[in-house]
Amino acid sequence: FMVAIDGVDNMPSQFGFSWVAALVSKGIFYNSDYTITNDISLIHQLDYECDASRPRWTDGWNWYQNQEPNVNGHLNLIIDVRVVVTEFRPDGNLKKAKKLPKAQMTQMGFAFLPVWGVA
C-alpha cells in the first residue's frame, strides 16, 4: 500500500519553528523497549511557498511492502507531527516574538491511520 502525508492545517501562531516534519510508523515503534528503526518514514521536504500556518510537504507517496498485521489482524500507521520551536510569540504577534534560549523539539499533533482490520 502507499501513503502520502501532504500537510498540516492550523499550526499555532504563537510559536516560531525552524523545522516541521512527520514520522510515519507502525504502533510497535511506540510500544517497544528497544530501538526500532525499520519501517519509519520521515516526511520533511517543505514547500517554502506555502503559508506558515499550513505547512505542506512535497515528499509524495511512501510505499509499504510486506507489512504484517498484529496478532489481532489489524495494521495501523501512526502519523506523529513534530516541530523544533525556536521562539514564542504572545498572542501570535511577530513584533513581540521572544527567542527561546534553546530550541525545543515538541509534538504538535498525531493521527492514527487504520490500514486494515479483521472483517
mmCIF file of N, CA and C in Angstrom:
data_model
loop_
_atom_site.group_PDB
_atom_site.id
_atom_site.type_symbol
_atom_site.label_atom_id
_atom_site.label_comp_id
_atom_site.label_asym_id
_atom_site.label_seq_id
_atom_site.Cartn_x
_atom_site.Cartn_y
_atom_site.Cartn_z
ATOM 1 N N PHE A 1 0.838 -1.178 0.000
ATOM 2 C CA PHE A 1 0.000 0.000 0.000
ATOM 3 C C PHE A 1 0.880 1.238 0.000
ATOM 4 N N MET A 2 0.280 2.360 -0.336
ATOM 5 C CA MET A 2 1.006 3.629 -0.395
ATOM 6 C C MET A 2 0.285 4.669 0.452
ATOM 7 N N VAL A 3 1.067 5.561 1.068
ATOM 8 C CA VAL A 3 0.522 6.628 1.905
ATOM 9 C C VAL A 3 1.264 7.916 1.575
ATOM 10 N N ALA A 4 0.525 9.017 1.468
ATOM 11 C CA ALA A 4 1.139 10.340 1.274
ATOM 12 C C ALA A 4 0.622 11.276 2.363
ATOM 13 N N ILE A 5 1.533 11.971 3.019
ATOM 14 C CA ILE A 5 1.186 12.979 4.015
ATOM 15 C C ILE A 5 1.525 14.312 3.364
ATOM 16 N N ASP A 6 0.517 15.141 3.144
ATOM 17 C CA ASP A 6 0.784 16.359 2.361
ATOM 18 C C ASP A 6 0.830 17.640 3.173
ATOM 19 N N GLY A 7 0.408 17.637 4.436
ATOM 20 C CA GLY A 7 0.492 18.887 5.172
ATOM 21 C C GLY A 7 -0.212 18.867 6.509
ATOM 22 N N VAL A 8 -0.138 20.012 7.170
ATOM 23 C CA VAL A 8 -0.754 20.235 8.476
ATOM 24 C C VAL A 8 -1.573 21.513 8.377
ATOM 25 N N ASP A 9 -2.745 21.532 8.964
ATOM 26 C CA ASP A 9 -3.572 22.735 8.984
ATOM 27 C C ASP A 9 -3.602 23.330 10.388
ATOM 28 N N ASN A 10 -3.726 24.657 10.422
ATOM 29 C CA ASN A 10 -3.909 25.404 11.676
ATOM 30 C C ASN A 10 -2.777 25.225 12.680
ATOM 31 N N MET A 11 -1.549 25.440 12.246
ATOM 32 C CA MET A 11 -0.415 25.455 13.175
ATOM 33 C C MET A 11 -0.595 26.638 14.118
ATOM 34 N N PRO A 12 -0.296 26.478 15.385
ATOM 35 C CA PRO A 12 -0.443 27.593 16.332
ATOM 36 C C PRO A 12 0.451 28.770 15.943
ATOM 37 N N SER A 13 -0.091 29.962 15.994
ATOM 38 C CA SER A 13 0.671 31.147 15.578
ATOM 39 C C SER A 13 1.580 31.690 16.677
ATOM 40 N N GLN A 14 1.441 31.205 17.918
ATOM 41 C CA GLN A 14 2.266 31.744 18.992
ATOM 42 C C GLN A 14 3.668 31.123 19.028
ATOM 43 N N PHE A 15 3.948 30.165 18.151
ATOM 44 C CA PHE A 15 5.266 29.552 18.110
ATOM 45 C C PHE A 15 5.947 29.851 16.786
ATOM 46 N N GLY A 16 7.233 30.128 16.855
ATOM 47 C CA GLY A 16 8.049 30.204 15.659
ATOM 48 C C GLY A 16 8.814 28.904 15.567
ATOM 49 N N PHE A 17 8.823 28.276 14.417
ATOM 50 C CA PHE A 17 9.503 26.991 14.314
ATOM 51 C C PHE A 17 10.498 27.016 13.158
ATOM 52 N N SER A 18 11.556 26.226 13.316
ATOM 53 C CA SER A 18 12.579 26.175 12.289
ATOM 54 C C SER A 18 12.495 24.891 11.479
ATOM 55 N N TRP A 19 11.735 23.907 11.954
ATOM 56 C CA TRP A 19 11.646 22.619 11.270
ATOM 57 C C TRP A 19 10.338 21.974 11.655
ATOM 58 N N VAL A 20 9.649 21.412 10.694
ATOM 59 C CA VAL A 20 8.426 20.664 10.970
ATOM 60 C C VAL A 20 8.468 19.406 10.108
ATOM 61 N N ALA A 21 8.125 18.280 10.704
ATOM 62 C CA ALA A 21 8.170 17.023 9.972
ATOM 63 C C ALA A 21 7.154 16.061 10.574
ATOM 64 N N ALA A 22 6.921 14.978 9.861
ATOM 65 C CA ALA A 22 6.023 13.935 10.338
ATOM 66 C C ALA A 22 6.752 12.601 10.298
ATOM 67 N N LEU A 23 6.643 11.856 11.380
ATOM 68 C CA LEU A 23 7.131 10.483 11.417
ATOM 69 C C LEU A 23 5.940 9.589 11.133
ATOM 70 N N VAL A 24 6.108 8.645 10.230
ATOM 71 C CA VAL A 24 5.042 7.692 9.936
ATOM 72 C C VAL A 24 5.581 6.316 10.302
ATOM 73 N N SER A 25 4.929 5.661 11.261
ATOM 74 C CA SER A 25 5.425 4.373 11.734
ATOM 75 C C SER A 25 4.265 3.484 12.144
ATOM 76 N N LYS A 26 4.588 2.210 12.346
ATOM 77 C CA LYS A 26 3.609 1.296 12.920
ATOM 78 C C LYS A 26 3.629 1.481 14.436
ATOM 79 N N GLY A 27 2.579 1.068 15.093
ATOM 80 C CA GLY A 27 2.440 1.291 16.522
ATOM 81 C C GLY A 27 3.531 0.664 17.370
ATOM 82 N N ILE A 28 4.171 -0.383 16.886
ATOM 83 C CA ILE A 28 5.199 -1.055 17.681
ATOM 84 C C ILE A 28 6.385 -0.127 17.964
ATOM 85 N N PHE A 29 6.571 0.902 17.143
ATOM 86 C CA PHE A 29 7.642 1.872 17.379
ATOM 87 C C PHE A 29 7.484 2.523 18.746
ATOM 88 N N TYR A 30 6.246 2.750 19.177
ATOM 89 C CA TYR A 30 5.973 3.409 20.458
ATOM 90 C C TYR A 30 5.760 2.416 21.599
ATOM 91 N N ASN A 31 5.659 1.145 21.277
ATOM 92 C CA ASN A 31 5.379 0.127 22.283
ATOM 93 C C ASN A 31 6.534 -0.866 22.353
ATOM 94 N N SER A 32 7.753 -0.346 22.535
ATOM 95 C CA SER A 32 8.919 -1.200 22.484
ATOM 96 C C SER A 32 9.955 -0.753 23.497
ATOM 97 N N ASP A 33 10.675 -1.718 24.039
ATOM 98 C CA ASP A 33 11.758 -1.419 24.981
ATOM 99 C C ASP A 33 13.098 -1.257 24.275
ATOM 100 N N TYR A 34 13.134 -1.484 22.989
ATOM 101 C CA TYR A 34 14.377 -1.360 22.248
ATOM 102 C C TYR A 34 14.164 -0.454 21.043
ATOM 103 N N THR A 35 15.246 -0.034 20.440
ATOM 104 C CA THR A 35 15.172 0.899 19.323
ATOM 105 C C THR A 35 14.734 0.177 18.055
ATOM 106 N N ILE A 36 13.719 0.708 17.413
ATOM 107 C CA ILE A 36 13.245 0.163 16.140
ATOM 108 C C ILE A 36 13.462 1.237 15.086
ATOM 109 N N THR A 37 14.203 0.914 14.063
ATOM 110 C CA THR A 37 14.436 1.909 13.016
ATOM 111 C C THR A 37 13.914 1.463 11.664
ATOM 112 N N ASN A 38 13.367 0.262 11.572
ATOM 113 C CA ASN A 38 12.790 -0.197 10.312
ATOM 114 C C ASN A 38 11.375 0.340 10.159
ATOM 115 N N ASP A 39 10.962 0.520 8.938
ATOM 116 C CA ASP A 39 9.580 0.906 8.619
ATOM 117 C C ASP A 39 9.164 2.247 9.207
ATOM 118 N N ILE A 40 10.107 3.182 9.337
ATOM 119 C CA ILE A 40 9.782 4.532 9.780
ATOM 120 C C ILE A 40 10.077 5.475 8.622
ATOM 121 N N SER A 41 9.106 6.293 8.268
ATOM 122 C CA SER A 41 9.303 7.279 7.205
ATOM 123 C C SER A 41 9.340 8.666 7.828
ATOM 124 N N LEU A 42 10.259 9.490 7.383
ATOM 125 C CA LEU A 42 10.350 10.876 7.832
ATOM 126 C C LEU A 42 9.890 11.762 6.682
ATOM 127 N N ILE A 43 8.777 12.452 6.877
ATOM 128 C CA ILE A 43 8.231 13.368 5.877
ATOM 129 C C ILE A 43 8.746 14.756 6.245
ATOM 130 N N HIS A 44 9.589 15.361 5.403
ATOM 131 C CA HIS A 44 10.240 16.599 5.832
ATOM 132 C C HIS A 44 10.500 17.621 4.716
ATOM 133 N N GLN A 45 10.253 17.302 3.468
ATOM 134 C CA GLN A 45 10.557 18.234 2.384
ATOM 135 C C GLN A 45 9.448 19.283 2.277
ATOM 136 N N LEU A 46 9.720 20.466 2.804
ATOM 137 C CA LEU A 46 8.707 21.525 2.868
ATOM 138 C C LEU A 46 8.578 22.281 1.555
ATOM 139 N N ASP A 47 7.346 22.691 1.269
ATOM 140 C CA ASP A 47 7.069 23.633 0.181
ATOM 141 C C ASP A 47 7.200 25.022 0.791
ATOM 142 N N TYR A 48 8.267 25.733 0.452
ATOM 143 C CA TYR A 48 8.548 27.020 1.090
ATOM 144 C C TYR A 48 7.677 28.164 0.575
ATOM 145 N N GLU A 49 6.789 27.875 -0.362
ATOM 146 C CA GLU A 49 5.873 28.909 -0.851
ATOM 147 C C GLU A 49 4.510 28.832 -0.155
ATOM 148 N N CYS A 50 4.334 27.890 0.755
ATOM 149 C CA CYS A 50 3.046 27.750 1.441
ATOM 150 C C CYS A 50 2.992 28.665 2.655
ATOM 151 N N ASP A 51 1.797 28.861 3.159
ATOM 152 C CA ASP A 51 1.567 29.676 4.351
ATOM 153 C C ASP A 51 2.168 28.986 5.570
ATOM 154 N N ALA A 52 2.800 29.737 6.469
ATOM 155 C CA ALA A 52 3.455 29.158 7.653
ATOM 156 C C ALA A 52 2.464 28.470 8.587
ATOM 157 N N SER A 53 1.207 28.907 8.594
ATOM 158 C CA SER A 53 0.220 28.266 9.465
ATOM 159 C C SER A 53 -0.321 26.971 8.870
ATOM 160 N N ARG A 54 0.013 26.706 7.604
ATOM 161 C CA ARG A 54 -0.417 25.488 6.911
ATOM 162 C C ARG A 54 0.746 24.892 6.116
ATOM 163 N N PRO A 55 1.768 24.385 6.809
ATOM 164 C CA PRO A 55 2.918 23.839 6.083
ATOM 165 C C PRO A 55 2.532 22.651 5.211
ATOM 166 N N ARG A 56 3.135 22.575 4.047
ATOM 167 C CA ARG A 56 2.890 21.495 3.089
ATOM 168 C C ARG A 56 4.194 20.783 2.788
ATOM 169 N N TRP A 57 4.102 19.456 2.625
ATOM 170 C CA TRP A 57 5.264 18.649 2.288
ATOM 171 C C TRP A 57 5.174 18.187 0.845
ATOM 172 N N THR A 58 6.322 18.049 0.220
ATOM 173 C CA THR A 58 6.376 17.629 -1.189
ATOM 174 C C THR A 58 7.023 16.252 -1.342
ATOM 175 N N ASP A 59 7.107 15.477 -0.261
ATOM 176 C CA ASP A 59 7.758 14.166 -0.310
ATOM 177 C C ASP A 59 7.047 13.183 -1.234
ATOM 178 N N GLY A 60 5.737 13.308 -1.371
ATOM 179 C CA GLY A 60 4.990 12.382 -2.234
ATOM 180 C C GLY A 60 4.637 11.094 -1.517
ATOM 181 N N TRP A 61 4.472 10.047 -2.298
ATOM 182 C CA TRP A 61 4.000 8.759 -1.784
ATOM 183 C C TRP A 61 5.110 7.981 -1.100
ATOM 184 N N ASN A 62 4.754 7.294 -0.017
ATOM 185 C CA ASN A 62 5.633 6.320 0.645
ATOM 186 C C ASN A 62 5.036 4.941 0.409
ATOM 187 N N TRP A 63 5.858 4.030 -0.028
ATOM 188 C CA TRP A 63 5.429 2.683 -0.379
ATOM 189 C C TRP A 63 5.772 1.734 0.766
ATOM 190 N N TYR A 64 4.793 0.973 1.245
ATOM 191 C CA TYR A 64 4.984 -0.010 2.307
ATOM 192 C C TYR A 64 4.712 -1.389 1.732
ATOM 193 N N GLN A 65 5.711 -2.251 1.788
ATOM 194 C CA GLN A 65 5.590 -3.602 1.247
ATOM 195 C C GLN A 65 5.741 -4.628 2.354
ATOM 196 N N ASN A 66 5.127 -5.787 2.148
ATOM 197 C CA ASN A 66 5.264 -6.933 3.057
ATOM 198 C C ASN A 66 4.968 -6.557 4.504
ATOM 199 N N GLN A 67 3.935 -5.788 4.718
ATOM 200 C CA GLN A 67 3.548 -5.388 6.071
ATOM 201 C C GLN A 67 2.599 -6.427 6.651
ATOM 202 N N GLU A 68 2.904 -6.892 7.835
ATOM 203 C CA GLU A 68 2.098 -7.901 8.501
ATOM 204 C C GLU A 68 1.224 -7.247 9.569
ATOM 205 N N PRO A 69 -0.025 -7.692 9.693
ATOM 206 C CA PRO A 69 -0.871 -7.173 10.780
ATOM 207 C C PRO A 69 -0.405 -7.734 12.120
ATOM 208 N N ASN A 70 -0.919 -7.131 13.206
ATOM 209 C CA ASN A 70 -0.586 -7.653 14.527
ATOM 210 C C ASN A 70 -1.355 -8.951 14.773
ATOM 211 N N VAL A 71 -1.214 -9.528 15.951
ATOM 212 C CA VAL A 71 -1.838 -10.824 16.247
ATOM 213 C C VAL A 71 -3.361 -10.767 16.180
ATOM 214 N N ASN A 72 -3.948 -9.583 16.298
ATOM 215 C CA ASN A 72 -5.404 -9.428 16.213
ATOM 216 C C ASN A 72 -5.880 -9.170 14.791
ATOM 217 N N GLY A 73 -4.950 -9.102 13.833
ATOM 218 C CA GLY A 73 -5.322 -8.907 12.434
ATOM 219 C C GLY A 73 -5.455 -7.458 12.011
ATOM 220 N N HIS A 74 -4.940 -6.523 12.800
ATOM 221 C CA HIS A 74 -5.043 -5.099 12.485
ATOM 222 C C HIS A 74 -3.678 -4.543 12.102
ATOM 223 N N LEU A 75 -3.688 -3.529 11.259
ATOM 224 C CA LEU A 75 -2.477 -2.781 10.940
ATOM 225 C C LEU A 75 -2.835 -1.308 10.922
ATOM 226 N N ASN A 76 -2.182 -0.549 11.771
ATOM 227 C CA ASN A 76 -2.395 0.895 11.862
ATOM 228 C C ASN A 76 -1.078 1.607 11.671
ATOM 229 N N LEU A 77 -1.129 2.769 11.028
ATOM 230 C CA LEU A 77 0.029 3.649 10.967
ATOM 231 C C LEU A 77 -0.223 4.823 11.900
ATOM 232 N N ILE A 78 0.838 5.316 12.513
ATOM 233 C CA ILE A 78 0.745 6.487 13.368
ATOM 234 C C ILE A 78 1.483 7.622 12.676
ATOM 235 N N ILE A 79 0.812 8.746 12.515
ATOM 236 C CA ILE A 79 1.405 9.941 11.924
ATOM 237 C C ILE A 79 1.673 10.898 13.083
ATOM 238 N N ASP A 80 2.935 11.165 13.337
ATOM 239 C CA ASP A 80 3.384 11.923 14.503
ATOM 240 C C ASP A 80 4.060 13.198 14.000
ATOM 241 N N VAL A 81 3.410 14.346 14.193
ATOM 242 C CA VAL A 81 3.943 15.620 13.690
ATOM 243 C C VAL A 81 4.784 16.267 14.782
ATOM 244 N N ARG A 82 6.048 16.530 14.452
ATOM 245 C CA ARG A 82 6.995 17.125 15.393
ATOM 246 C C ARG A 82 7.526 18.436 14.834
ATOM 247 N N VAL A 83 7.823 19.367 15.731
ATOM 248 C CA VAL A 83 8.389 20.658 15.321
ATOM 249 C C VAL A 83 9.558 21.004 16.237
ATOM 250 N N VAL A 84 10.468 21.816 15.704
ATOM 251 C CA VAL A 84 11.520 22.417 16.511
ATOM 252 C C VAL A 84 11.119 23.866 16.714
ATOM 253 N N VAL A 85 10.764 24.211 17.957
ATOM 254 C CA VAL A 85 10.287 25.555 18.293
ATOM 255 C C VAL A 85 11.496 26.417 18.649
ATOM 256 N N THR A 86 11.578 27.608 18.036
ATOM 257 C CA THR A 86 12.719 28.499 18.274
ATOM 258 C C THR A 86 12.320 29.816 18.943
ATOM 259 N N GLU A 87 11.030 30.151 18.904
ATOM 260 C CA GLU A 87 10.596 31.399 19.543
ATOM 261 C C GLU A 87 9.150 31.299 19.974
ATOM 262 N N PHE A 88 8.784 32.169 20.925
ATOM 263 C CA PHE A 88 7.419 32.251 21.426
ATOM 264 C C PHE A 88 6.883 33.639 21.102
ATOM 265 N N ARG A 89 5.653 33.686 20.589
ATOM 266 C CA ARG A 89 5.022 34.951 20.198
ATOM 267 C C ARG A 89 3.734 35.124 20.993
ATOM 268 N N PRO A 90 3.740 35.981 22.009
ATOM 269 C CA PRO A 90 2.491 36.209 22.748
ATOM 270 C C PRO A 90 1.395 36.706 21.802
ATOM 271 N N ASP A 91 0.265 36.080 21.859
ATOM 272 C CA ASP A 91 -0.892 36.438 21.021
ATOM 273 C C ASP A 91 -0.585 36.347 19.532
ATOM 274 N N GLY A 92 0.439 35.610 19.131
ATOM 275 C CA GLY A 92 0.780 35.471 17.725
ATOM 276 C C GLY A 92 1.412 36.707 17.113
ATOM 277 N N ASN A 93 1.802 37.682 17.930
ATOM 278 C CA ASN A 93 2.357 38.948 17.455
ATOM 279 C C ASN A 93 3.838 38.779 17.103
ATOM 280 N N LEU A 94 4.172 38.971 15.822
ATOM 281 C CA LEU A 94 5.557 38.825 15.367
ATOM 282 C C LEU A 94 6.495 39.847 16.002
ATOM 283 N N LYS A 95 5.995 41.049 16.282
ATOM 284 C CA LYS A 95 6.836 42.110 16.840
ATOM 285 C C LYS A 95 7.260 41.816 18.272
ATOM 286 N N LYS A 96 6.456 41.011 18.994
ATOM 287 C CA LYS A 96 6.766 40.699 20.385
ATOM 288 C C LYS A 96 7.398 39.307 20.537
ATOM 289 N N ALA A 97 7.904 38.764 19.453
ATOM 290 C CA ALA A 97 8.479 37.418 19.497
ATOM 291 C C ALA A 97 9.686 37.378 20.414
ATOM 292 N N LYS A 98 9.745 36.342 21.241
ATOM 293 C CA LYS A 98 10.862 36.157 22.160
ATOM 294 C C LYS A 98 11.592 34.877 21.765
ATOM 295 N N LYS A 99 12.858 35.027 21.434
ATOM 296 C CA LYS A 99 13.674 33.879 21.062
ATOM 297 C C LYS A 99 13.911 33.004 22.291
ATOM 298 N N LEU A 100 13.708 31.719 22.139
ATOM 299 C CA LEU A 100 13.950 30.785 23.237
ATOM 300 C C LEU A 100 15.455 30.589 23.414
ATOM 301 N N PRO A 101 15.918 30.428 24.655
ATOM 302 C CA PRO A 101 17.354 30.236 24.875
ATOM 303 C C PRO A 101 17.872 28.960 24.203
ATOM 304 N N LYS A 102 16.999 27.970 24.069
ATOM 305 C CA LYS A 102 17.393 26.706 23.457
ATOM 306 C C LYS A 102 16.208 26.184 22.647
ATOM 307 N N ALA A 103 16.459 25.792 21.404
ATOM 308 C CA ALA A 103 15.390 25.229 20.570
ATOM 309 C C ALA A 103 14.854 23.955 21.224
ATOM 310 N N GLN A 104 13.556 23.733 21.083
ATOM 311 C CA GLN A 104 12.917 22.589 21.717
ATOM 312 C C GLN A 104 12.141 21.770 20.695
ATOM 313 N N MET A 105 12.374 20.461 20.710
ATOM 314 C CA MET A 105 11.595 19.546 19.882
ATOM 315 C C MET A 105 10.313 19.233 20.635
ATOM 316 N N THR A 106 9.179 19.359 19.976
ATOM 317 C CA THR A 106 7.906 19.082 20.640
ATOM 318 C C THR A 106 6.942 18.425 19.664
ATOM 319 N N GLN A 107 5.997 17.681 20.208
ATOM 320 C CA GLN A 107 4.971 17.055 19.386
ATOM 321 C C GLN A 107 3.867 18.073 19.139
ATOM 322 N N MET A 108 3.520 18.263 17.864
ATOM 323 C CA MET A 108 2.480 19.217 17.515
ATOM 324 C C MET A 108 1.121 18.530 17.326
ATOM 325 N N GLY A 109 1.142 17.266 16.987
ATOM 326 C CA GLY A 109 -0.109 16.539 16.797
ATOM 327 C C GLY A 109 0.164 15.126 16.324
ATOM 328 N N PHE A 110 -0.898 14.343 16.211
ATOM 329 C CA PHE A 110 -0.743 12.974 15.731
ATOM 330 C C PHE A 110 -2.066 12.500 15.152
ATOM 331 N N ALA A 111 -2.003 11.420 14.412
ATOM 332 C CA ALA A 111 -3.205 10.799 13.852
ATOM 333 C C ALA A 111 -2.968 9.302 13.733
ATOM 334 N N PHE A 112 -4.042 8.539 13.839
ATOM 335 C CA PHE A 112 -3.992 7.104 13.612
ATOM 336 C C PHE A 112 -4.633 6.820 12.258
ATOM 337 N N LEU A 113 -3.958 6.048 11.448
ATOM 338 C CA LEU A 113 -4.472 5.687 10.132
ATOM 339 C C LEU A 113 -4.659 4.182 10.089
ATOM 340 N N PRO A 114 -5.921 3.697 10.233
ATOM 341 C CA PRO A 114 -6.142 2.256 10.140
ATOM 342 C C PRO A 114 -5.971 1.794 8.693
ATOM 343 N N VAL A 115 -5.060 0.866 8.460
ATOM 344 C CA VAL A 115 -4.802 0.378 7.107
ATOM 345 C C VAL A 115 -5.729 -0.774 6.782
ATOM 346 N N TRP A 116 -5.799 -1.755 7.666
ATOM 347 C CA TRP A 116 -6.788 -2.815 7.518
ATOM 348 C C TRP A 116 -7.047 -3.468 8.857
ATOM 349 N N GLY A 117 -8.170 -4.152 8.924
ATOM 350 C CA GLY A 117 -8.555 -4.852 10.142
ATOM 351 C C GLY A 117 -9.317 -6.120 9.783
ATOM 352 N N VAL A 118 -9.648 -6.877 10.778
ATOM 353 C CA VAL A 118 -10.392 -8.110 10.566
ATOM 354 C C VAL A 118 -11.815 -7.760 10.175
ATOM 355 N N ALA A 119 -12.292 -8.379 9.099
ATOM 356 C CA ALA A 119 -13.657 -8.099 8.630
ATOM 357 C C ALA A 119 -14.664 -8.949 9.352
#
